[in-house]
Coordinates of C-alpha atoms and ligand atoms in Angstrom, one line a residue:
Chain A
M486 CA 0.0 0.0 0.0
S487 CA 3.0 2.3 0.1
E488 CA 3.1 2.8 -3.7
L489 CA 4.2 6.2 -4.9
H490 CA 1.3 8.6 -5.6
P491 CA 1.5 10.2 -9.0
H492 CA 1.6 13.6 -7.3
D493 CA 4.3 12.8 -4.8
E494 CA 7.1 14.1 -7.0
I495 CA 5.3 17.4 -7.3
R496 CA 4.9 17.6 -3.5
S497 CA 8.2 16.7 -2.0
S498 CA 11.1 18.3 -3.8
D499 CA 12.8 21.2 -2.3
G500 CA 14.6 21.9 -5.6
H501 CA 11.2 22.3 -7.2
E502 CA 10.1 24.6 -4.4
T503 CA 13.0 26.9 -5.0
E504 CA 12.3 27.0 -8.7
I505 CA 8.6 27.9 -8.0
L506 CA 9.6 30.6 -5.5
A507 CA 12.0 32.1 -8.1
A508 CA 9.2 32.0 -10.7
I509 CA 6.8 33.8 -8.3
H510 CA 9.5 36.4 -7.7
E511 CA 10.2 36.8 -11.4
T512 CA 6.5 37.1 -12.3
L513 CA 6.0 39.7 -9.7
G514 CA 8.9 41.5 -11.1
G515 CA 7.0 41.9 -14.3
N516 CA 8.0 38.9 -16.3
R517 CA 4.7 37.3 -17.1
N518 CA 6.4 34.5 -18.9
A519 CA 7.9 33.2 -15.7
F520 CA 4.4 32.2 -14.6
R521 CA 4.7 29.3 -17.1
V522 CA 6.9 27.5 -14.7
I523 CA 4.2 27.6 -12.1
V524 CA 1.5 26.4 -14.5
D525 CA 3.7 23.6 -15.7
R526 CA 4.5 22.4 -12.2
Y527 CA 1.0 22.5 -10.7
S528 CA -1.4 21.9 -13.7
P529 CA -1.4 18.1 -13.1
V530 CA -2.6 18.5 -9.5
V531 CA -5.0 21.4 -10.1
H532 CA -6.5 19.8 -13.1
S533 CA -6.8 16.4 -11.4
L534 CA -8.5 18.1 -8.4
C535 CA -11.0 19.8 -10.8
V536 CA -11.9 16.5 -12.6
R537 CA -12.4 14.8 -9.2
M538 CA -14.5 17.6 -7.8
L539 CA -16.5 18.5 -10.9
G540 CA -16.7 15.1 -12.7
N541 CA -16.8 16.7 -16.1
R542 CA -13.9 17.2 -18.4
D543 CA -14.9 20.5 -20.0
D544 CA -15.8 22.0 -16.7
A545 CA -12.6 20.8 -15.1
R546 CA -10.5 22.2 -17.9
E547 CA -12.1 25.6 -17.7
A548 CA -12.0 25.6 -13.9
A549 CA -8.4 24.7 -13.8
Q550 CA -7.6 27.5 -16.2
D551 CA -9.5 30.0 -14.1
I552 CA -7.7 28.8 -11.0
F553 CA -4.4 29.6 -12.6
I554 CA -5.6 33.1 -13.5
K555 CA -6.6 33.4 -9.9
I556 CA -3.2 32.2 -8.7
F557 CA -1.6 34.7 -11.1
T558 CA -3.5 37.7 -9.7
S559 CA -2.9 36.5 -6.1
L560 CA 0.8 35.9 -6.4
H561 CA 1.5 39.0 -4.3
K562 CA -0.4 37.5 -1.4
F563 CA 1.8 34.5 -1.3
K564 CA 3.9 34.6 1.9
M565 CA 7.4 33.7 1.2
G566 CA 8.5 30.9 3.6
N567 CA 5.2 29.1 3.3
K568 CA 4.8 26.0 1.1
T569 CA 3.4 26.7 -2.3
L570 CA 1.4 23.6 -2.8
P571 CA -1.1 24.0 0.0
W572 CA -1.5 27.6 -1.1
V573 CA -2.3 26.5 -4.6
Y574 CA -4.8 23.9 -3.3
T575 CA -6.5 26.6 -1.1
I576 CA -7.0 28.9 -4.1
A577 CA -8.3 25.9 -6.1
I578 CA -10.7 24.8 -3.5
N579 CA -12.1 28.3 -3.0
H580 CA -12.6 28.6 -6.7
L581 CA -14.3 25.2 -7.0
R582 CA -16.6 26.0 -4.1
T583 CA -17.8 29.2 -5.8
R584 CA -18.1 27.4 -9.1
Y585 CA -20.0 24.6 -7.6
K586 CA -22.5 27.0 -5.9
K587 CA -23.0 28.8 -9.2
K588 CA -23.6 25.6 -11.1
K589 CA -25.9 24.3 -8.5
N590 CA -28.0 27.5 -8.6
R591 CA -28.1 27.5 -12.3
E592 CA -29.2 23.9 -12.5
S593 CA -31.3 23.7 -9.4
A594 CA -34.5 24.8 -11.1
E595 CA -34.6 22.0 -13.7
N596 CA -32.9 19.5 -11.4
D597 CA -35.4 19.9 -8.6
Y598 CA -38.1 19.1 -11.0
K599 CA -36.3 16.2 -12.6
Q600 CA -34.9 14.8 -9.4
E601 CA -38.1 13.0 -8.5
Q602 CA -38.4 11.3 -11.8
I603 CA -34.9 10.0 -12.0
N604 CA -35.0 6.2 -11.8
I605 CA -32.1 5.1 -9.7
E606 CA -31.4 2.3 -12.2
Q607 CA -30.6 4.9 -14.8
A608 CA -26.9 5.6 -15.1
P609 CA -26.3 9.0 -13.5
A610 CA -25.2 11.8 -15.9
L611 CA -21.7 11.6 -14.4
E612 CA -21.1 8.0 -15.6
T613 CA -22.1 8.6 -19.2
D614 CA -20.1 11.8 -19.3
P615 CA -17.1 11.4 -21.7
A616 CA -15.1 13.0 -18.9
L617 CA -14.9 9.7 -17.2
Q618 CA -13.5 8.0 -20.2
I619 CA -10.3 9.4 -18.8
I620 CA -10.9 7.5 -15.7
R621 CA -10.8 4.1 -17.3
N622 CA -11.1 2.0 -14.2
E623 CA -14.7 1.1 -13.8
E624 CA -14.5 0.8 -10.1
E625 CA -13.1 4.3 -9.8
Q626 CA -16.0 5.5 -11.9
L627 CA -18.4 4.0 -9.4
I628 CA -16.8 6.1 -6.7
H629 CA -16.8 9.2 -8.8
A630 CA -20.5 8.8 -9.4
A631 CA -21.0 8.4 -5.7
L632 CA -18.9 11.4 -5.0
S633 CA -21.1 13.6 -7.2
R634 CA -24.0 12.7 -5.0
I635 CA -22.6 13.4 -1.6
S636 CA -22.3 16.7 0.2
G637 CA -19.6 19.1 -1.0
K638 CA -17.9 19.2 2.4
Y639 CA -17.5 15.4 2.4
R640 CA -16.4 15.4 -1.2
E641 CA -13.7 17.9 -0.6
V642 CA -12.2 16.1 2.2
F643 CA -12.4 12.7 0.4
V644 CA -10.8 14.0 -2.8
L645 CA -8.0 15.8 -1.0
R646 CA -7.1 13.2 1.5
E647 CA -7.9 9.9 -0.4
I648 CA -7.5 10.7 -4.0
E649 CA -5.0 13.5 -4.1
N650 CA -3.1 12.0 -1.2
L651 CA -2.7 15.1 1.0
S652 CA -1.9 14.4 4.6
V653 CA -4.5 15.0 7.3
K654 CA -2.5 18.1 8.3
E655 CA -2.3 19.4 4.8
T656 CA -6.0 18.8 4.2
A657 CA -6.8 20.7 7.4
V658 CA -4.7 23.6 6.3
V659 CA -6.3 23.7 2.8
L660 CA -9.8 23.4 4.1
K661 CA -9.2 25.6 7.1
I662 CA -10.7 23.1 9.5
P663 CA -9.2 21.3 12.5
E664 CA -7.5 18.0 11.9
G665 CA -10.1 16.3 14.0
T666 CA -12.8 17.5 11.7
V667 CA -10.8 16.2 8.7
K668 CA -10.9 12.8 10.2
T669 CA -14.5 12.9 11.2
N670 CA -15.6 14.3 7.8
L671 CA -13.5 11.7 6.0
F672 CA -15.2 8.9 7.9
R673 CA -18.6 10.4 7.1
A674 CA -17.6 10.8 3.4
K675 CA -16.6 7.1 3.2
Q676 CA -19.9 6.1 4.9
A677 CA -21.9 8.2 2.4
I678 CA -20.0 6.9 -0.6
I679 CA -20.5 3.3 0.5
K680 CA -24.2 3.9 1.1
N681 CA -24.5 5.5 -2.4
I682 CA -22.8 2.6 -4.1
V683 CA -24.8 0.0 -2.3
K684 CA -28.0 1.8 -3.2
K685 CA -26.9 2.1 -6.8
V686 CA -25.9 -1.5 -7.1
K687 CA -29.1 -2.8 -5.5
P688 CA -31.8 -0.4 -6.8
D689 CA -34.6 -2.7 -5.6
A690 CA -33.7 -2.7 -2.0
S691 CA -34.7 0.9 -1.4
N692 CA -38.0 0.4 -3.3
E693 CA -38.9 -2.7 -1.3
S694 CA -38.5 -1.0 2.0
I695 CA -41.0 1.7 1.1
Chain B
M705 CA -20.6 -12.4 12.9
N706 CA -24.0 -10.9 12.0
C707 CA -24.8 -7.9 9.9
T708 CA -24.9 -5.5 12.8
E709 CA -21.5 -6.5 13.9
F710 CA -20.3 -6.2 10.3
T711 CA -21.4 -2.6 10.2
R712 CA -19.9 -1.8 13.5
V713 CA -16.5 -3.3 12.7
L714 CA -16.5 -1.7 9.2
D715 CA -17.3 1.7 10.7
A716 CA -14.6 1.4 13.3
W717 CA -12.2 0.5 10.6
L718 CA -13.2 3.4 8.4
K719 CA -13.1 5.8 11.4
D720 CA -9.6 4.6 12.3
G721 CA -8.4 5.8 8.9
N722 CA -5.9 3.0 8.7
Q723 CA -5.5 2.1 5.1
Q724 CA -3.9 -1.3 5.9
N725 CA -5.0 -4.5 7.5
F726 CA -8.6 -4.6 6.3
P727 CA -10.1 -6.8 9.0
A728 CA -10.4 -10.4 7.8
V729 CA -13.7 -10.9 9.6
L730 CA -15.4 -8.5 7.3
E731 CA -14.4 -10.4 4.3
I732 CA -15.5 -13.7 5.8
H733 CA -18.9 -12.3 6.6
A734 CA -19.2 -10.5 3.2
R735 CA -18.6 -13.8 1.4
Q736 CA -21.6 -15.4 3.1
C737 CA -23.9 -12.4 3.2
N738 CA -25.4 -10.9 0.1
S739 CA -26.6 -7.7 1.7
C740 CA -23.2 -6.9 3.2
S741 CA -21.1 -8.0 0.2
N742 CA -21.7 -4.8 -1.7
A743 CA -20.9 -2.6 1.3
Y744 CA -17.7 -4.6 1.7
K745 CA -16.7 -4.1 -2.0
A746 CA -17.6 -0.4 -1.8
A747 CA -15.5 0.0 1.3
V748 CA -12.5 -1.7 -0.3
L749 CA -12.9 0.5 -3.4
C750 CA -13.0 3.8 -1.6
T751 CA -10.0 3.0 0.5
S752 CA -7.7 1.7 -2.2
R753 CA -4.9 3.7 -3.6
P754 CA -3.4 5.1 -5.6
W755 CA -6.0 6.4 -8.0
T756 CA -5.5 6.3 -11.7
P757 CA -4.0 9.6 -12.7
V758 CA -6.1 12.0 -14.7
Q759 CA -4.7 12.9 -18.1
L760 CA -3.9 16.6 -18.4
P761 CA -5.4 18.2 -21.6
K762 CA -2.8 18.9 -24.3
D763 CA -1.4 22.4 -24.4
F764 CA -2.9 23.3 -21.0
T765 CA -0.1 25.6 -20.1
Q766 CA -0.3 27.3 -23.5
E767 CA -4.0 27.9 -23.0
V768 CA -3.5 29.4 -19.6
M769 CA -0.8 31.7 -20.8
K770 CA -3.1 32.8 -23.7
K771 CA -6.0 33.4 -21.3
L772 CA -3.7 35.5 -19.1
T773 CA -3.1 38.0 -22.0
E774 CA -6.8 38.0 -22.9
E775 CA -8.2 38.5 -19.4
K776 CA -8.0 41.9 -17.8
T777 CA -5.4 40.7 -15.4
T778 CA -2.7 43.1 -16.3
G779 CA -3.8 46.2 -14.3
L780 CA -4.8 44.0 -11.4
L781 CA -1.5 42.3 -11.4
L782 CA 0.5 45.4 -11.6
E783 CA -1.1 46.9 -8.6
N784 CA -0.4 43.6 -6.9
I785 CA 3.2 43.6 -8.0
R786 CA 3.8 47.0 -6.4
T787 CA 2.5 45.7 -3.1
A788 CA 4.6 42.6 -3.4
V789 CA 7.8 44.4 -4.4
Y790 CA 7.5 46.6 -1.3
R791 CA 7.1 43.5 0.8
L792 CA 10.0 41.8 -0.9
R793 CA 12.1 45.0 -0.3
K794 CA 11.4 44.6 3.4
G795 CA 13.3 41.3 3.4
F796 CA 10.9 38.6 2.7
I797 CA 13.0 37.1 -0.1
P798 CA 14.6 33.8 0.9
A799 CA 18.3 33.8 0.2
A800 CA 17.8 31.1 -2.4
I801 CA 16.0 33.5 -4.7
A802 CA 17.5 36.8 -3.8
T803 CA 18.6 38.4 -7.0
A804 CA 22.2 39.1 -7.4
S805 CA 24.0 41.4 -5.0
V806 CA 22.9 44.7 -3.7
I807 CA 23.5 47.3 -6.3
V808 CA 24.2 50.8 -5.3
V809 CA 22.5 53.0 -7.7
L810 CA 23.6 56.5 -8.0
F811 CA 21.1 58.5 -9.9
I812 CA 20.4 61.9 -11.2
A813 CA 17.2 62.3 -13.0
G814 CA 15.6 65.2 -14.6
L815 CA 12.6 66.4 -16.5
F816 CA 12.7 68.3 -19.7
K817 CA 9.7 69.5 -21.7
F818 CA 9.6 69.7 -25.4
P819 CA 7.0 71.1 -27.8
A820 CA 4.6 68.6 -29.3
E821 CA 1.3 68.4 -31.2
P822 CA -1.5 70.5 -29.7
G823 CA -2.9 69.0 -26.5
K824 CA 0.2 66.8 -26.2
I825 CA 3.5 67.4 -24.6
T826 CA 6.7 65.5 -25.0
I827 CA 8.4 64.6 -21.8
H828 CA 12.1 63.7 -21.7
L829 CA 12.8 61.5 -18.7
V830 CA 16.4 61.0 -17.6
Y831 CA 17.6 58.8 -14.9
E832 CA 21.2 58.2 -14.0
A833 CA 22.0 54.7 -12.8
P834 CA 25.4 53.4 -14.1
Q835 CA 25.0 50.0 -12.5
A836 CA 21.5 49.3 -13.5
H837 CA 20.7 46.6 -16.1
S838 CA 17.2 47.9 -16.9
V839 CA 15.2 51.0 -16.1
A840 CA 11.5 51.4 -16.8
V841 CA 9.2 54.1 -16.0
V842 CA 5.7 53.2 -14.7
G843 CA 2.9 55.6 -14.1
D844 CA -0.6 56.6 -14.7
W845 CA 0.0 57.0 -18.4
N846 CA 0.9 53.3 -18.9
D847 CA -1.2 51.7 -16.2
W848 CA 2.0 51.0 -14.2
D849 CA 3.1 48.4 -16.8
P850 CA 6.8 47.8 -16.4
N851 CA 7.0 46.5 -19.9
A852 CA 5.4 49.6 -21.5
H853 CA 8.2 52.2 -21.3
Q854 CA 11.8 51.1 -20.9
L855 CA 14.4 53.7 -20.7
A856 CA 17.5 53.2 -22.9
D857 CA 21.2 53.8 -22.4
P858 CA 22.6 53.1 -25.9
D859 CA 25.9 54.9 -25.3
R860 CA 26.4 53.2 -21.9
D861 CA 27.1 56.4 -20.1
G862 CA 24.9 55.3 -17.2
V863 CA 22.2 57.9 -18.1
W864 CA 19.0 56.2 -19.1
E865 CA 16.5 58.2 -21.2
I866 CA 13.1 58.1 -22.7
K867 CA 10.8 60.5 -24.5
L868 CA 7.1 60.2 -23.9
E869 CA 4.2 62.1 -25.4
L870 CA 1.6 62.8 -22.8
T871 CA -1.7 64.6 -22.8
K872 CA -1.6 68.1 -21.4
N873 CA -3.5 69.4 -18.4
N874 CA -3.1 66.3 -16.5
E875 CA -1.4 65.2 -13.3
Y876 CA 0.5 61.9 -13.6
R877 CA 2.0 59.8 -10.8
Y878 CA 5.0 57.7 -11.7
Q879 CA 8.0 55.8 -10.4
F880 CA 11.1 54.3 -11.9
Y881 CA 11.4 50.6 -11.9
I882 CA 15.0 49.4 -11.7
D883 CA 16.3 46.0 -12.7
G884 CA 12.8 44.5 -12.5
D885 CA 13.3 44.8 -8.8
K886 CA 13.2 48.2 -7.2
W887 CA 10.7 51.0 -7.4
V888 CA 12.0 54.5 -6.8
P889 CA 10.4 57.9 -7.1
D890 CA 12.1 60.4 -9.4
P891 CA 14.7 62.1 -7.1
K892 CA 14.5 65.3 -9.1
S893 CA 10.7 65.7 -9.1
N894 CA 9.4 68.6 -7.0
L895 CA 6.4 66.7 -5.6
Q896 CA 6.2 63.3 -4.1
V897 CA 3.2 61.7 -2.6
D898 CA 2.7 58.5 -0.6
D899 CA 1.9 55.6 -3.0
G900 CA -0.1 53.6 -0.4
F901 CA 2.4 50.8 -0.4
G902 CA 5.0 52.3 1.9
G903 CA 6.8 54.2 -0.9
K904 CA 6.6 57.5 -2.8
N905 CA 5.2 58.4 -6.2
S906 CA 6.5 61.3 -8.1
V907 CA 3.9 63.7 -9.4
L908 CA 4.2 65.3 -12.7
G909 CA 1.8 68.1 -13.6
I910 CA 1.7 69.3 -17.2
Ligands
ZN1984 ZN1 -24.5 -9.1 6.4

């Protein structure tokens, strides 16, 4: 279980950190092109986070781009001496929250109406979305589908901690919640996901009990 | 083990957050019990790592860089740069990225006015800094863009110069921007005002 996470390389190298700090400094000095280094370094984690959180490739791509614009215009707020990755994640999460709220508001009218008619046996939109062709593993798709149905605060903590492999401490920093809350919410997230999958796999069970 | 116990042990394990040693009793019960087997499979799924990496769209960086030039980030960033530069000047730069050595810049700057087309006036800005590698002037007329108006020193006498055509009957605030690093007011200007970032802007009324 101690396999290397794909993002570990991005996370742990001091040499990379120095490179990023230099790029921040240079960008702030007026060399916009230096920002490229920051995008190159962090686009895999930011984009991955967006795909996991939004479950849609087009949305994720646009969101990830917007997050980098946000990072660009926030560079001056970065406190030298802090780690850059948690800072990037914080900006990303804040952006995704806003985006999610907007999306929810936009869709709520039609969805509220449709919700009651949705047959649980029907594949949810997320699973038929071409976005998930990039997540080839069918089992992972099942979790992704479940993720889209649980509350945002549980989804965040699950994605950061379980999928993106942040430590409990890092997750707490990014989400600005105590470490204890990270653990509690992670537990509830897993419970919710399991419930969702079970319900989905056995659609008749819920009907019978009514 | 019955189903209630299964749920209790499963929850305890999930709560523990321990990714290893999935309790064997759970698997034994799950094999015998249809209603728990799906929960068991789901639990294994959502605690298995690592996840398949998501493929980054091609040309992602390129698209971001393009978007940066399209979006109205420039003005915003430049205001931000000024804040940051002042913060950096106060010593926030780690040694690893501190640029070069401290350069003592001796400067004499002056303002000369030349006739131009009606409503316009040509300003000749001069700034003496023999050891500087680049000098830009940033101000209200170029939205504080350090790339907009670079001073030149073609004869390498340490005197950097630029001519600018500005609209008359205006008051402009400006600073020199040295080596992409230091913001300084024009030492020869008569009026300097606080720039809100701990430094001074020079004021030019024409
Ligand atoms: Zn059972």
